[in-house]
Short mmCIF file of C-alpha atoms and ligand atoms in Angstrom, two decimals:
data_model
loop_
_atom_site.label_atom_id
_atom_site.label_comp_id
_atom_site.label_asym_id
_atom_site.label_seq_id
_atom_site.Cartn_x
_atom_site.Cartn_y
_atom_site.Cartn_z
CA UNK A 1 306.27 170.21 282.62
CA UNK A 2 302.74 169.02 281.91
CA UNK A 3 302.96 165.68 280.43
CA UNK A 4 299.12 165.13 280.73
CA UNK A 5 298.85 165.89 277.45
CA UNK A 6 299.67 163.47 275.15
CA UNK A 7 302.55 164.71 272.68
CA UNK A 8 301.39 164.69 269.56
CA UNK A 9 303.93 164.53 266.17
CA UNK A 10 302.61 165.69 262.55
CA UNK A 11 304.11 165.75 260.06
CA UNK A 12 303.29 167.67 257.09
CA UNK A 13 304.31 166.31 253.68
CA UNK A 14 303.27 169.30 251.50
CA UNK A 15 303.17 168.94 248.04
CA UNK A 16 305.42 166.06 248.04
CA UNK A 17 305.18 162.40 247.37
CA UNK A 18 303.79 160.17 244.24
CA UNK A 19 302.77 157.22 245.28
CA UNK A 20 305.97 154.50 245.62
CA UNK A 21 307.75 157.41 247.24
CA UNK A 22 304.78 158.00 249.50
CA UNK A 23 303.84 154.41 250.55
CA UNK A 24 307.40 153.38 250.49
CA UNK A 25 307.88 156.54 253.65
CA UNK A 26 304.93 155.87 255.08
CA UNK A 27 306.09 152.27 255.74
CA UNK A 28 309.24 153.19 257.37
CA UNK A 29 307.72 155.65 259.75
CA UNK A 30 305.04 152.96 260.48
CA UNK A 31 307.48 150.23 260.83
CA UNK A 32 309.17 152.58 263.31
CA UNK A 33 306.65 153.61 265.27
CA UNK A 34 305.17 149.90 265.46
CA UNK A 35 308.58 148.82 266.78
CA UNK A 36 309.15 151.79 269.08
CA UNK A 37 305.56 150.83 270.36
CA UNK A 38 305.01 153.93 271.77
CA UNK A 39 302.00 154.61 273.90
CA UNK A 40 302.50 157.72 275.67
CA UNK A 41 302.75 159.59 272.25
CA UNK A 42 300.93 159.91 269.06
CA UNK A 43 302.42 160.09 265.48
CA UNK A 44 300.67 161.84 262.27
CA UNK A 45 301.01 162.04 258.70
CA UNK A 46 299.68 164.24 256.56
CA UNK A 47 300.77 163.38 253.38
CA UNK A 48 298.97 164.83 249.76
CA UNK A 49 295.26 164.18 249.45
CA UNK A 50 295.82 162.03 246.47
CA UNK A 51 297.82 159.54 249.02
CA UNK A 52 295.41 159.84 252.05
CA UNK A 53 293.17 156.72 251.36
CA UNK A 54 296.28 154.59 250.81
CA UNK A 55 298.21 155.17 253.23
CA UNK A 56 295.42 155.60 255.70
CA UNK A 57 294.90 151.67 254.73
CA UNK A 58 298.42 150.97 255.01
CA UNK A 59 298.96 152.31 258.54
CA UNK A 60 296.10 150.79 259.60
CA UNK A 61 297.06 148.76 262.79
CA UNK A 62 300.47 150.64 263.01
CA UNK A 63 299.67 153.09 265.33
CA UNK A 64 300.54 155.94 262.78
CA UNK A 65 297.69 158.35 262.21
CA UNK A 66 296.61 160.05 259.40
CA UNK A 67 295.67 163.65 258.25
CA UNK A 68 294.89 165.66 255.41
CA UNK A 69 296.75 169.05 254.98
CA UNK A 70 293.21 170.85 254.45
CA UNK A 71 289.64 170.77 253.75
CA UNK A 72 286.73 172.83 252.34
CA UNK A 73 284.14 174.23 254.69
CA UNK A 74 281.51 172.80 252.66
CA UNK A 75 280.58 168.96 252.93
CA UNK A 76 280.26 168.93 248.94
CA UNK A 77 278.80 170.70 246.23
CA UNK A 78 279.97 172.79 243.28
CA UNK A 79 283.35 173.89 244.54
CA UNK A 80 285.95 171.79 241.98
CA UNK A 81 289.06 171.21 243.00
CA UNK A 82 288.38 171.13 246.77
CA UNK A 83 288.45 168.23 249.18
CA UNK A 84 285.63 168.31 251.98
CA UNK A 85 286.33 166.74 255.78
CA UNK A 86 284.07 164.31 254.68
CA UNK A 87 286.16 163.07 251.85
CA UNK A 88 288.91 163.38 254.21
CA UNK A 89 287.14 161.24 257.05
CA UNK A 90 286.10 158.72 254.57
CA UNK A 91 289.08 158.21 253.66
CA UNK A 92 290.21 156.98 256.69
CA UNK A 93 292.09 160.62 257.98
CA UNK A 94 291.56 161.44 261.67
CA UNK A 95 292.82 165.10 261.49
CA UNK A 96 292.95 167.75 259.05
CA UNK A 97 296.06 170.90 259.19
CA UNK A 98 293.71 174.53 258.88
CA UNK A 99 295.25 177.69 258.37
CA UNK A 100 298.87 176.95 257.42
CA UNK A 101 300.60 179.64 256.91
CA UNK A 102 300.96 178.89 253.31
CA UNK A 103 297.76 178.66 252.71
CA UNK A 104 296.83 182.26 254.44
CA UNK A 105 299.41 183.13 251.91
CA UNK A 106 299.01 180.95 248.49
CA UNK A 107 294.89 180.67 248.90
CA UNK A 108 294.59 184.27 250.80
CA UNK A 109 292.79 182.73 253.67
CA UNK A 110 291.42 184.29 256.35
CA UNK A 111 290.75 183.86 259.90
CA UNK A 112 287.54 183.60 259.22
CA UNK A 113 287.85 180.90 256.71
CA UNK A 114 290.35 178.95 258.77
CA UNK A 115 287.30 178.99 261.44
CA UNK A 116 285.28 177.89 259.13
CA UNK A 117 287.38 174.83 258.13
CA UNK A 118 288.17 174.10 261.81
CA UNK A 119 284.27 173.75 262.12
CA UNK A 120 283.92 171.24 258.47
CA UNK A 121 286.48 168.96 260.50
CA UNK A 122 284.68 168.77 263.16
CA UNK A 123 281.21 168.15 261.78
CA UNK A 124 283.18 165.70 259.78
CA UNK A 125 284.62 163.94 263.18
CA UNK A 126 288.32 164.87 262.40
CA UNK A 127 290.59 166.51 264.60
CA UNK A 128 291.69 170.10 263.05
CA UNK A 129 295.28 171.23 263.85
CA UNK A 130 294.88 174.72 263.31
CA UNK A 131 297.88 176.72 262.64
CA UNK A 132 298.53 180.25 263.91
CA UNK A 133 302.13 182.30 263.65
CA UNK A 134 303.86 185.62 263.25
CA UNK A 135 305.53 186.92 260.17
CA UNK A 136 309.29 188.22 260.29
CA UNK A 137 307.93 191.85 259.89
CA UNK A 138 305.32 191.17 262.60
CA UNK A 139 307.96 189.84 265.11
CA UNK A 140 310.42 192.67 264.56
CA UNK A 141 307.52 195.06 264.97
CA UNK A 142 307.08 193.11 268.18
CA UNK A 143 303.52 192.16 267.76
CA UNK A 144 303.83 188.39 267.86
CA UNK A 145 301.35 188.07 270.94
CA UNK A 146 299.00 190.36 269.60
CA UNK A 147 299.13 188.49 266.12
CA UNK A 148 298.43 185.61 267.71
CA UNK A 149 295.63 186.59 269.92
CA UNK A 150 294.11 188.04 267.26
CA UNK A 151 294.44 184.70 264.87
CA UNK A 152 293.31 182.54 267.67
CA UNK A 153 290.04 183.97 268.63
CA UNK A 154 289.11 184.53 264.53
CA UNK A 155 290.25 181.49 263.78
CA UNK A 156 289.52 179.29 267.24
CA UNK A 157 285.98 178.00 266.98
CA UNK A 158 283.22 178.46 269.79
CA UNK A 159 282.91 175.15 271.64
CA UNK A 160 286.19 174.05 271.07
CA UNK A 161 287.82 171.00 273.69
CA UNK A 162 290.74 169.64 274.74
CA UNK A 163 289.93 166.60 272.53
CA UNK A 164 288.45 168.24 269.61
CA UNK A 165 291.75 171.25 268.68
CA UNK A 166 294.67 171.25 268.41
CA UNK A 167 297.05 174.56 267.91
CA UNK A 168 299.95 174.62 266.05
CA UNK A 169 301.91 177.62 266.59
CA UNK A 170 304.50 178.18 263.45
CA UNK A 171 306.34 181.15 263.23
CA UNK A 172 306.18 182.07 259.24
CA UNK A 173 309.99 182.97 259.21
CA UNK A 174 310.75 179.78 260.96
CA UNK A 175 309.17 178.08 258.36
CA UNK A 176 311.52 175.79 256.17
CA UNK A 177 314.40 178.24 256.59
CA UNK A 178 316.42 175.98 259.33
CA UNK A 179 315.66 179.04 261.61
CA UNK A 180 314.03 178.94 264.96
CA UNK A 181 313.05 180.77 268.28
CA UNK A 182 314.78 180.23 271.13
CA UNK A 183 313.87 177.98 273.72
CA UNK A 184 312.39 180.87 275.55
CA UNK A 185 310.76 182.75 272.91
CA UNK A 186 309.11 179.26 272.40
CA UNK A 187 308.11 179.05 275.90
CA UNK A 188 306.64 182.60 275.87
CA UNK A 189 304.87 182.28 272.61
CA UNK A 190 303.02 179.09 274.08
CA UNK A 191 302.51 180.23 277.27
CA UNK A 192 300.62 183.48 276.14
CA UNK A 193 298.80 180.95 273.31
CA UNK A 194 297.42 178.55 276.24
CA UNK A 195 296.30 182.23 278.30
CA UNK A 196 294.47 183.37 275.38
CA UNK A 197 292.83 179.98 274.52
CA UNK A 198 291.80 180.01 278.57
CA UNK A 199 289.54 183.07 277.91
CA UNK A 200 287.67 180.92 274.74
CA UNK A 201 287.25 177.42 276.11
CA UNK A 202 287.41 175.80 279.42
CA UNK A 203 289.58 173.67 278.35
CA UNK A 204 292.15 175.09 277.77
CA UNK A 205 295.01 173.09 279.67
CA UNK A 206 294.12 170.40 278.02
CA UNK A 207 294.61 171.55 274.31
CA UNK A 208 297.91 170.22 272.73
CA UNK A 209 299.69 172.84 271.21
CA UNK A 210 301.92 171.88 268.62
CA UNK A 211 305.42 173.98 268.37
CA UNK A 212 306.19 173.68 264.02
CA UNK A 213 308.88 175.64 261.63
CA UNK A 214 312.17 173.85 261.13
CA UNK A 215 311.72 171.16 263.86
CA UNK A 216 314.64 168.08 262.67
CA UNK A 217 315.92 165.44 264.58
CA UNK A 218 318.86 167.45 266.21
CA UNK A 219 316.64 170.39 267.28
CA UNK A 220 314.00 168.64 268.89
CA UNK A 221 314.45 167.74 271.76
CA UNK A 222 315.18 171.14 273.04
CA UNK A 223 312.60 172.80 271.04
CA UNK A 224 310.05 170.02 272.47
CA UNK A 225 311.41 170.47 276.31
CA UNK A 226 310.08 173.84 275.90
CA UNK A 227 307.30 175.06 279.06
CA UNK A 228 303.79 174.37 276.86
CA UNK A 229 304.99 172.20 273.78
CA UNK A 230 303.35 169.38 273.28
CA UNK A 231 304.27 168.08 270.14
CA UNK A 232 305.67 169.42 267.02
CA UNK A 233 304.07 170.05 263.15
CA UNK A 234 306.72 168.71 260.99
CA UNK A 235 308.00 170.12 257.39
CA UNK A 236 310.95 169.03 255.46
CA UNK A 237 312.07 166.79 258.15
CA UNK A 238 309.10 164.30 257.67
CA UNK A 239 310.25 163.64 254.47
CA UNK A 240 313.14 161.19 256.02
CA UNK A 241 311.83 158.22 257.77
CA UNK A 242 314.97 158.71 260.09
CA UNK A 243 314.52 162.01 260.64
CA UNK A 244 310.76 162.05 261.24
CA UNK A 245 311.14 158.66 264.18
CA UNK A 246 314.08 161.24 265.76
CA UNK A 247 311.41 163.63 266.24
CA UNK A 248 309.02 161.20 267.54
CA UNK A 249 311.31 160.01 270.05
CA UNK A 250 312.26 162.97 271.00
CA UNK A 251 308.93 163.64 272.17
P1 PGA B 1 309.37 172.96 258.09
O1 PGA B 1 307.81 173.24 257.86
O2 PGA B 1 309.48 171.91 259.15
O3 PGA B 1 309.88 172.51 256.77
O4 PGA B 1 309.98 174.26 258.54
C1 PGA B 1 306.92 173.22 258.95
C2 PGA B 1 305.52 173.43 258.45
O5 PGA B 1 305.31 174.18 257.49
O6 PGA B 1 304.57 172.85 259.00
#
């Protein structure tokens, strides 16, 4: 297995955590990660914008990073409610999650705007994770590959690099339901993800992509030994300090 890339392990909070709950988590996954001292991995989290600045201050030195779960395409302006990749960056976030699969739900968003997004993080100097997967109905039709062909070149900016994307691919059904692929499915759903990627950048073997939908400490390590995983994008499982480190070692 390629292990030049450097496994990478978000983990996406949601719309969870006030702020002794939040700082109290983010401590124990920091403390863990400063005492693993891992260098051969990296460890996100994306906890709710209202916590970003915080904790971003709090990890500081801990080797934890820290992400927002999205961002407006616009760098400001009349658009209330939103939070830009500026806001984001200056708040001391490195990446920003684009596309999740509730948010192509919740918000309607669309390849194009997940593009969009993907290109605000970078003018912004974050990372974007940008998330891609098939629904149940999809899969059973069996159009997963061509789903997610089709959501990686909308979505996929032009100019993309191995250090500037990263791909989550999350299955929508696998998606805080404690249901997974196989091992294989995994495998194929990656492999075909890196082939299509090779035909938009040149970079391609050097992209991390990120394998995410009900990920937890037992499942991991199989789901991460998987031919083209590089990491995983953490739910419900980064919620538990204990959990979340399981994952990370795992990696
Ligand atoms: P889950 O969520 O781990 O709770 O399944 C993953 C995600 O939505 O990123």
């Amino acid at each position: 297995m390629a292990r030049t890339r450097r496994p990478l392990i978000a983990g996406n909070w949601k719309m969870n955590g006030l702020k002794a709950d939040g700082m109290a988590l983010a401590k124990a996954v920091a403390d863990g990660v400063k005492q693993a001292g891992w260098t051969d991995r990296e460890v996100l989290i994306c906890p709710p914008a209202t916590l970003v600045m915080a904790i971003a201050d709090a990890a500081r030195g801990t080797g934890v990073l820290v992400g927002g779960q999205d961002c407006h395409a616009k760098a400001s302006g009349a658009h209330t409610g939103e939070t830009s990749a500026e806001m984001l960056r200056d708040a001391g976030a490195s990446h920003v999650i684009v596309g999740h699969s509730e948010r192509r739900t919740d918000c309607g968003e669309t390849d194009a705007t997940i593009r969009a997004k993907a290109e605000a993080a970078w003018r912004a100097g974050l990372t974007p994770i940008v998330c891609i997967g098939e629904t149940l109905v999809e899969r059973e039709a069996g159009r997963t590959m061509a789903v997610l062909e089709t959501q990686l070149k909308g979505s996929v900016p032009t100019g993309a690099t191995a250090a500037t994307l990263v791909v989550a691919y999350e299955p929508v059904w696998a998606i805080g339901t404690g249901k997974t692929p196989t091992t294989p499915e995994v495998a194929a759903a990656h492999a075909h993800i890196r082939r299509v990627l090779g035909g938009l950048l040149a970079e391609a073997n050097g992209v991390r992509l990120l394998y995410g939908g009900s990920v937890k400490g037992a499942n991991a390590a199989e789901l991460l030994a998987a031919g083209d995983v590089d990491g995983a994008l953490v739910g419900g499982a980064s919620l538990k300090a204990d959990e979340f480190l399981a994952i990370a070692k795992a990696a």
